[in-house]
Amino acid sequence: MLRATLLGTGSPPPNPRRRGPATLLSLDDERFLVDAGSGVGAQLVQAGLRPYDWPRIFITHHHSDHTIDLGHLLITRWIVGQNAPLEIWGPAGTRRQVDRLLDYLAWDIEVRRAHMHDRKPPEVRVTEIEEGKVMEAGGVRVSAFLVEHGPVKPAYGFRFEGDGRSVVVSGDTRPCENLVRWAHKVDCLIHECCEMAKTSWYPGCGWPTIEDKIRDLASYHTQPDQIGLVAEESRAKELVMTHLLPASDPAELCAAARKHYAGPVVVGEDLMAV
Ligand SMILES: [Zn+2]
Ligand SMILES: [Zn+2]
């Protein structure tokens, strides 16, 4: 069965209980990783995947909380001996970001190669995506669709279909009509719920008051009182919430979602399979 494992259900603030955004999709031995948030390497190992077997990667958007460990995956997979090119699919700009990452890693790569026999530098195959079918492998069809994430354009969500099951991963987005269309009757909707009312604030952080910060960031994320409507309008068969802030309360999130959505509601936890 096509399954999703929530590797990281957190957001930018470090939270030992919730690693950065990352979701693993699998059907038998075919695997697809969505995003590479902080801690994703250790979470892949926890999910049973040795660095040698770390899979192809799909990036939703270039906010750092979704890409910060891309370099870790790339270099560690190569250090342990994997020579097959790492495949990365992502929005416009992915190739430039990967080139910069390889540039950053170049010194380390050369120092290590000097002690290795017959070893080429790591190879990366980047495909910049547009809305629609992205690829198909092992009976799983992967499609990307545009979401609304304010300052970040383009930002994508992904739909996976295989073996009679469908899973949508929202990426970061405010409530989005295009997502509702792409998630129509999906078996499992994994949707962000970045509850800005629970954010922190410090003087000099870029917003004059905490109210300003909440208003601004809530305009490009989905809030607890909105997420049930998204699930209901898309007629998703199950809602799984992710991208949570450390102060968010799972029982409160559940109750908020259930006001508008009658289906099963799950508050994601790291390493949970859905
Ligand atoms: Zn984002
Ligand atoms: Zn994010």
mmCIF file of N, CA, C and O in Angstrom, residues 12 61 63 65-66 148-149 171-175 191-196 216-223 226 243:
data_model
loop_
_atom_site.group_PDB
_atom_site.id
_atom_site.type_symbol
_atom_site.label_atom_id
_atom_site.label_comp_id
_atom_site.label_asym_id
_atom_site.label_seq_id
_atom_site.Cartn_x
_atom_site.Cartn_y
_atom_site.Cartn_z
ATOM 1 N N PRO A 12 10.110 26.073 11.611
ATOM 2 C CA PRO A 12 11.462 26.601 11.866
ATOM 3 C C PRO A 12 11.962 26.529 13.320
ATOM 4 O O PRO A 12 13.131 26.191 13.529
ATOM 5 N N HIS A 61 9.230 24.101 -1.698
ATOM 6 C CA HIS A 61 9.601 25.503 -1.901
ATOM 7 C C HIS A 61 10.917 25.748 -1.166
ATOM 8 O O HIS A 61 11.375 24.903 -0.397
ATOM 9 N N HIS A 63 11.938 27.911 1.200
ATOM 10 C CA HIS A 63 12.117 28.355 2.585
ATOM 11 C C HIS A 63 13.097 27.387 3.266
ATOM 12 O O HIS A 63 12.991 26.164 3.106
ATOM 13 N N ASP A 65 13.463 26.148 6.163
ATOM 14 C CA ASP A 65 13.046 25.030 7.028
ATOM 15 C C ASP A 65 12.733 23.771 6.212
ATOM 16 O O ASP A 65 12.695 22.676 6.768
ATOM 17 N N HIS A 66 12.568 23.910 4.882
ATOM 18 C CA HIS A 66 12.255 22.759 4.032
ATOM 19 C C HIS A 66 13.470 22.211 3.280
ATOM 20 O O HIS A 66 13.378 21.168 2.639
ATOM 21 N N GLU A 148 -0.482 28.587 -2.428
ATOM 22 C CA GLU A 148 -0.359 30.030 -2.183
ATOM 23 C C GLU A 148 0.429 30.262 -0.897
ATOM 24 O O GLU A 148 -0.084 30.048 0.193
ATOM 25 N N HIS A 149 1.663 30.674 -1.072
ATOM 26 C CA HIS A 149 2.553 30.849 0.086
ATOM 27 C C HIS A 149 3.223 32.222 0.030
ATOM 28 O O HIS A 149 4.432 32.360 0.257
ATOM 29 N N GLY A 171 2.692 21.015 1.404
ATOM 30 C CA GLY A 171 3.733 22.044 1.492
ATOM 31 C C GLY A 171 3.204 23.177 2.357
ATOM 32 O O GLY A 171 2.256 22.977 3.130
ATOM 33 N N ASP A 172 3.797 24.362 2.225
ATOM 34 C CA ASP A 172 3.326 25.502 3.015
ATOM 35 C C ASP A 172 2.351 26.323 2.182
ATOM 36 O O ASP A 172 2.672 26.706 1.055
ATOM 37 N N THR A 173 1.175 26.610 2.741
ATOM 38 C CA THR A 173 0.178 27.366 1.987
ATOM 39 C C THR A 173 -0.891 27.937 2.898
ATOM 40 O O THR A 173 -1.172 27.365 3.960
ATOM 41 N N ARG A 174 -1.441 29.071 2.489
ATOM 42 C CA ARG A 174 -2.699 29.504 3.092
ATOM 43 C C ARG A 174 -3.788 28.624 2.486
ATOM 44 O O ARG A 174 -3.513 27.871 1.540
ATOM 45 N N PRO A 175 -5.029 28.676 3.024
ATOM 46 C CA PRO A 175 -6.101 27.893 2.388
ATOM 47 C C PRO A 175 -6.143 28.225 0.897
ATOM 48 O O PRO A 175 -6.139 29.395 0.529
ATOM 49 N N HIS A 191 -1.657 18.154 5.639
ATOM 50 C CA HIS A 191 -1.754 19.602 5.417
ATOM 51 C C HIS A 191 -1.065 20.361 6.538
ATOM 52 O O HIS A 191 -1.175 20.010 7.705
ATOM 53 N N GLU A 192 -0.374 21.418 6.167
ATOM 54 C CA GLU A 192 0.280 22.261 7.167
ATOM 55 C C GLU A 192 -0.752 22.962 8.047
ATOM 56 O O GLU A 192 -1.863 23.276 7.622
ATOM 57 N N CYS A 193 -0.382 23.202 9.286
ATOM 58 C CA CYS A 193 -1.208 23.989 10.197
ATOM 59 C C CYS A 193 -0.255 24.747 11.123
ATOM 60 O O CYS A 193 -0.003 24.339 12.253
ATOM 61 N N CYS A 194 0.278 25.841 10.588
ATOM 62 C CA CYS A 194 1.289 26.606 11.319
ATOM 63 C C CYS A 194 0.566 27.697 12.109
ATOM 64 O O CYS A 194 0.249 28.762 11.583
ATOM 65 N N GLU A 195 0.300 27.378 13.368
ATOM 66 C CA GLU A 195 -0.604 28.186 14.204
ATOM 67 C C GLU A 195 0.119 29.436 14.730
ATOM 68 O O GLU A 195 0.755 29.401 15.791
ATOM 69 N N MET A 196 -0.034 30.522 13.991
ATOM 70 C CA MET A 196 0.774 31.695 14.305
ATOM 71 C C MET A 196 0.432 32.331 15.648
ATOM 72 O O MET A 196 1.272 33.020 16.241
ATOM 73 N N ASP A 216 0.890 38.938 9.857
ATOM 74 C CA ASP A 216 1.661 38.777 8.625
ATOM 75 C C ASP A 216 1.868 37.295 8.289
ATOM 76 O O ASP A 216 1.534 36.837 7.191
ATOM 77 N N LEU A 217 2.377 36.527 9.233
ATOM 78 C CA LEU A 217 2.699 35.117 8.935
ATOM 79 C C LEU A 217 1.439 34.273 8.743
ATOM 80 O O LEU A 217 1.435 33.342 7.942
ATOM 81 N N ALA A 218 0.352 34.640 9.452
ATOM 82 C CA ALA A 218 -0.898 33.883 9.277
ATOM 83 C C ALA A 218 -1.452 34.079 7.871
ATOM 84 O O ALA A 218 -2.208 33.244 7.375
ATOM 85 N N SER A 219 -1.041 35.164 7.179
ATOM 86 C CA SER A 219 -1.576 35.427 5.839
ATOM 87 C C SER A 219 -0.993 34.469 4.798
ATOM 88 O O SER A 219 -1.503 34.399 3.686
ATOM 89 N N TYR A 220 0.083 33.741 5.128
ATOM 90 C CA TYR A 220 0.558 32.755 4.143
ATOM 91 C C TYR A 220 0.752 31.352 4.718
ATOM 92 O O TYR A 220 1.442 30.517 4.142
ATOM 93 N N HIS A 221 0.103 31.122 5.872
ATOM 94 C CA HIS A 221 0.007 29.757 6.404
ATOM 95 C C HIS A 221 -1.461 29.455 6.696
ATOM 96 O O HIS A 221 -2.296 30.351 6.659
ATOM 97 N N THR A 222 -1.771 28.191 7.019
ATOM 98 C CA THR A 222 -3.145 27.794 7.317
ATOM 99 C C THR A 222 -3.328 27.700 8.829
ATOM 100 O O THR A 222 -2.513 27.062 9.512
ATOM 101 N N GLN A 223 -4.370 28.350 9.326
ATOM 102 C CA GLN A 223 -4.618 28.420 10.769
ATOM 103 C C GLN A 223 -5.611 27.328 11.206
ATOM 104 O O GLN A 223 -6.385 26.829 10.389
ATOM 105 N N GLN A 226 -9.111 27.313 10.006
ATOM 106 C CA GLN A 226 -9.307 27.221 8.547
ATOM 107 C C GLN A 226 -9.103 25.806 8.004
ATOM 108 O O GLN A 226 -9.640 25.457 6.954
ATOM 109 N N HIS A 243 3.594 20.476 10.220
ATOM 110 C CA HIS A 243 4.221 21.817 10.244
ATOM 111 C C HIS A 243 3.738 22.582 11.489
ATOM 112 O O HIS A 243 3.222 23.700 11.407
#
